[in-house]
PDB file of C-alpha atoms in Angstrom:
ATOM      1  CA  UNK A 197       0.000   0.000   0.000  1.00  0.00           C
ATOM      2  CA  UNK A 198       0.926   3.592  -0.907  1.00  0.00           C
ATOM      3  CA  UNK A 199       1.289   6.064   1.876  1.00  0.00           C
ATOM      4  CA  UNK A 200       0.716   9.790   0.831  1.00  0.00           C
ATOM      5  CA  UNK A 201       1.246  13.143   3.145  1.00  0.00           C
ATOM      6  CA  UNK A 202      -0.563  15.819   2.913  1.00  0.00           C
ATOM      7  CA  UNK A 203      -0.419  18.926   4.204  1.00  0.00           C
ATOM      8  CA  UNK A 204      -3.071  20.859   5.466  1.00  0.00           C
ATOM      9  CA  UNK A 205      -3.368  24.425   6.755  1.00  0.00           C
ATOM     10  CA  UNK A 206      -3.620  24.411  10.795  1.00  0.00           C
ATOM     11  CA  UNK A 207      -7.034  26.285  10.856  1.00  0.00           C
ATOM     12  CA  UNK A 208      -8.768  23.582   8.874  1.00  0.00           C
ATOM     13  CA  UNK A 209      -9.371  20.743  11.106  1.00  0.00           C
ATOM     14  CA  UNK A 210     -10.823  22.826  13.659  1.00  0.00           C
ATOM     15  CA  UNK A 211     -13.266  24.436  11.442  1.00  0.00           C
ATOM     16  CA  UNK A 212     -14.288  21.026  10.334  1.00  0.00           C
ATOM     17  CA  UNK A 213     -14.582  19.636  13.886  1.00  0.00           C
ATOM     18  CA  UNK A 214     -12.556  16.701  12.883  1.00  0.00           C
ATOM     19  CA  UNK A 215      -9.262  15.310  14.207  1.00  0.00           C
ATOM     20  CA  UNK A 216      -6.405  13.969  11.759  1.00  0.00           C
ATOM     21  CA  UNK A 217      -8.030  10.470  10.916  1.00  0.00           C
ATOM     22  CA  UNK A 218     -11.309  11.921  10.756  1.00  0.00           C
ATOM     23  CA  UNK A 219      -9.987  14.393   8.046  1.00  0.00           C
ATOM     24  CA  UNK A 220      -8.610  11.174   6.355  1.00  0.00           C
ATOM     25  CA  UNK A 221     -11.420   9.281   6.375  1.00  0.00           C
ATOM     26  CA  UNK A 222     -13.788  12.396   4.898  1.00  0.00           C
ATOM     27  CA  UNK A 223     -10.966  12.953   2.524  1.00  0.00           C
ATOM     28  CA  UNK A 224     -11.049   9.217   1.250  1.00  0.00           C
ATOM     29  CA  UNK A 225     -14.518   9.522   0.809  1.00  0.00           C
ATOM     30  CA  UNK A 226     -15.104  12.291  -1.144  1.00  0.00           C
ATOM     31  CA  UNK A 227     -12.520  11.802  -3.637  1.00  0.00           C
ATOM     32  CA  UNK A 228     -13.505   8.244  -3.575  1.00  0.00           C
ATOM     33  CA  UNK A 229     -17.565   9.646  -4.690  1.00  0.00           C
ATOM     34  CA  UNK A 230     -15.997  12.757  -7.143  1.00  0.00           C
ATOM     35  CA  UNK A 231     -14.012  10.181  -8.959  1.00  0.00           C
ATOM     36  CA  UNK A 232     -16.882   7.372  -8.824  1.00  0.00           C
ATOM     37  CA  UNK A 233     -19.182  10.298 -10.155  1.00  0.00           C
ATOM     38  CA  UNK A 234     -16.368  11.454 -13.008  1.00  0.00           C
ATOM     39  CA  UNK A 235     -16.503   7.793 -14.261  1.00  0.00           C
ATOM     40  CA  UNK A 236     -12.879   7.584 -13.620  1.00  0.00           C
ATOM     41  CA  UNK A 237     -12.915   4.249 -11.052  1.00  0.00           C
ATOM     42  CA  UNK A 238     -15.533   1.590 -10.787  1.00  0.00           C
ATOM     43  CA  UNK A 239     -17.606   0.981  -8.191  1.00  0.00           C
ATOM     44  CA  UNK A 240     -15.087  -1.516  -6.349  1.00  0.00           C
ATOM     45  CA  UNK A 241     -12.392   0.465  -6.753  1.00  0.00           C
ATOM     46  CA  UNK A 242     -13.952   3.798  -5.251  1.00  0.00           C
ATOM     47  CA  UNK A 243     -15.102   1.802  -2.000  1.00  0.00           C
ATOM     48  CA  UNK A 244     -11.679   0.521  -1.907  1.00  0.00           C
ATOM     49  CA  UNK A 245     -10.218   4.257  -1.593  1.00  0.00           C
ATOM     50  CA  UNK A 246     -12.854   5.017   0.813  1.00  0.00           C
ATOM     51  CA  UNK A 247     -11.243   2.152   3.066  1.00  0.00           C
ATOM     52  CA  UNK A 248     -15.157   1.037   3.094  1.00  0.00           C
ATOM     53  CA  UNK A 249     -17.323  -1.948   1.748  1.00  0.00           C
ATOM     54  CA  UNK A 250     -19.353  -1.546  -1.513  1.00  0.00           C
ATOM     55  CA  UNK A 251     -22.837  -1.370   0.827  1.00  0.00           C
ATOM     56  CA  UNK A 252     -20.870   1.331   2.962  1.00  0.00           C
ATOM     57  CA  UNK A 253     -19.920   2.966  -0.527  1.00  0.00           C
ATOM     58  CA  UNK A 254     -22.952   2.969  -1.953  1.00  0.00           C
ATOM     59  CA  UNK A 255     -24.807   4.228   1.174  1.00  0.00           C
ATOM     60  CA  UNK A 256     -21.914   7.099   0.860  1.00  0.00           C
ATOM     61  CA  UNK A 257     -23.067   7.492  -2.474  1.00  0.00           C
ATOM     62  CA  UNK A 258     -27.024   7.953  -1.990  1.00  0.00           C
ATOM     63  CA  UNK A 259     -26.308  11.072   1.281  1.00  0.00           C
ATOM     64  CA  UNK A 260     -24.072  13.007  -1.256  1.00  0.00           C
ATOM     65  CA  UNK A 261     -27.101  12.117  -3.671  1.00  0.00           C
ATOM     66  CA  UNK A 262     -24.901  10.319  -6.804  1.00  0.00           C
ATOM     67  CA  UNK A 263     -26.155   7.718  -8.836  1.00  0.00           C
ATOM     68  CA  UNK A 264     -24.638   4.558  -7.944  1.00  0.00           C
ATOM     69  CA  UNK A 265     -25.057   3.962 -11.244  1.00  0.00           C
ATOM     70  CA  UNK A 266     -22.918   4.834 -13.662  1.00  0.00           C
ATOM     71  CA  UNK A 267     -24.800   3.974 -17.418  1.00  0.00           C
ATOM     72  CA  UNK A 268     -27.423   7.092 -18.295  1.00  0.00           C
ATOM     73  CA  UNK A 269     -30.991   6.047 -19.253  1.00  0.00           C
ATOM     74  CA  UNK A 270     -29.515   6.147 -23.324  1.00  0.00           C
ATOM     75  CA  UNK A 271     -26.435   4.133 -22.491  1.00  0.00           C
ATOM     76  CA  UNK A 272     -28.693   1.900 -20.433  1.00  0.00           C
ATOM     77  CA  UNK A 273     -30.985   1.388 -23.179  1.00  0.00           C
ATOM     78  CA  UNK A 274     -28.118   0.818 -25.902  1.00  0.00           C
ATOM     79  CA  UNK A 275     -26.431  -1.831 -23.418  1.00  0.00           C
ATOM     80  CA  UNK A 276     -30.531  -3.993 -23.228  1.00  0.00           C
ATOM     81  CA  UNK A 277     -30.671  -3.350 -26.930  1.00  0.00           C
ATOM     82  CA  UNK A 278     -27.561  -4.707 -27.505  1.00  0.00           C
ATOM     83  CA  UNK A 279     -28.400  -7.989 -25.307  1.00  0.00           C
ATOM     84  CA  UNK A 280     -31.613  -8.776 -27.144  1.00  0.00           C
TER      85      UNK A 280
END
């Protein structure tokens, strides 16, 4: 596993009423949802950055109110025309 370090300013934890692992754990999360939303890592993958199971993930998903799914209703209907 990769470790990165990042640096924050002081004032920032306190105004988000976290403490250093909390700020990781947010942190994870979000990017793990922004880049889930952008399309640029799967489902799996996302939940694996968030350090949480797919379930967790996609109950992550539904409060910041994304799709957990990642086909729009005309790629959804191209995919189920394809199929038949």
């Amino acid at each position: 596993m990769t470790t990165v370090t990042v640096q924050v300013p002081d004032s920032v934890l306190p105004s988000l009423h976290l403490d250093p692992a909390g700020f990781v754990r947010e942190m994870r999360l979000a990017a793990a949802i922004k880049w889930y939303e952008l399309r640029r890592v799967s489902q799996e993958n996302a939940a694996g950055i968030a350090g949480v199971s797919r379930a967790d993930f996609i109950t992550a998903l539904s409060q910041a109110q994304v799709s957990p799914f990642q086909l729009n209703e005309a790629e959804l209907c191209e995919e189920l025309h394809e199929l038949c």
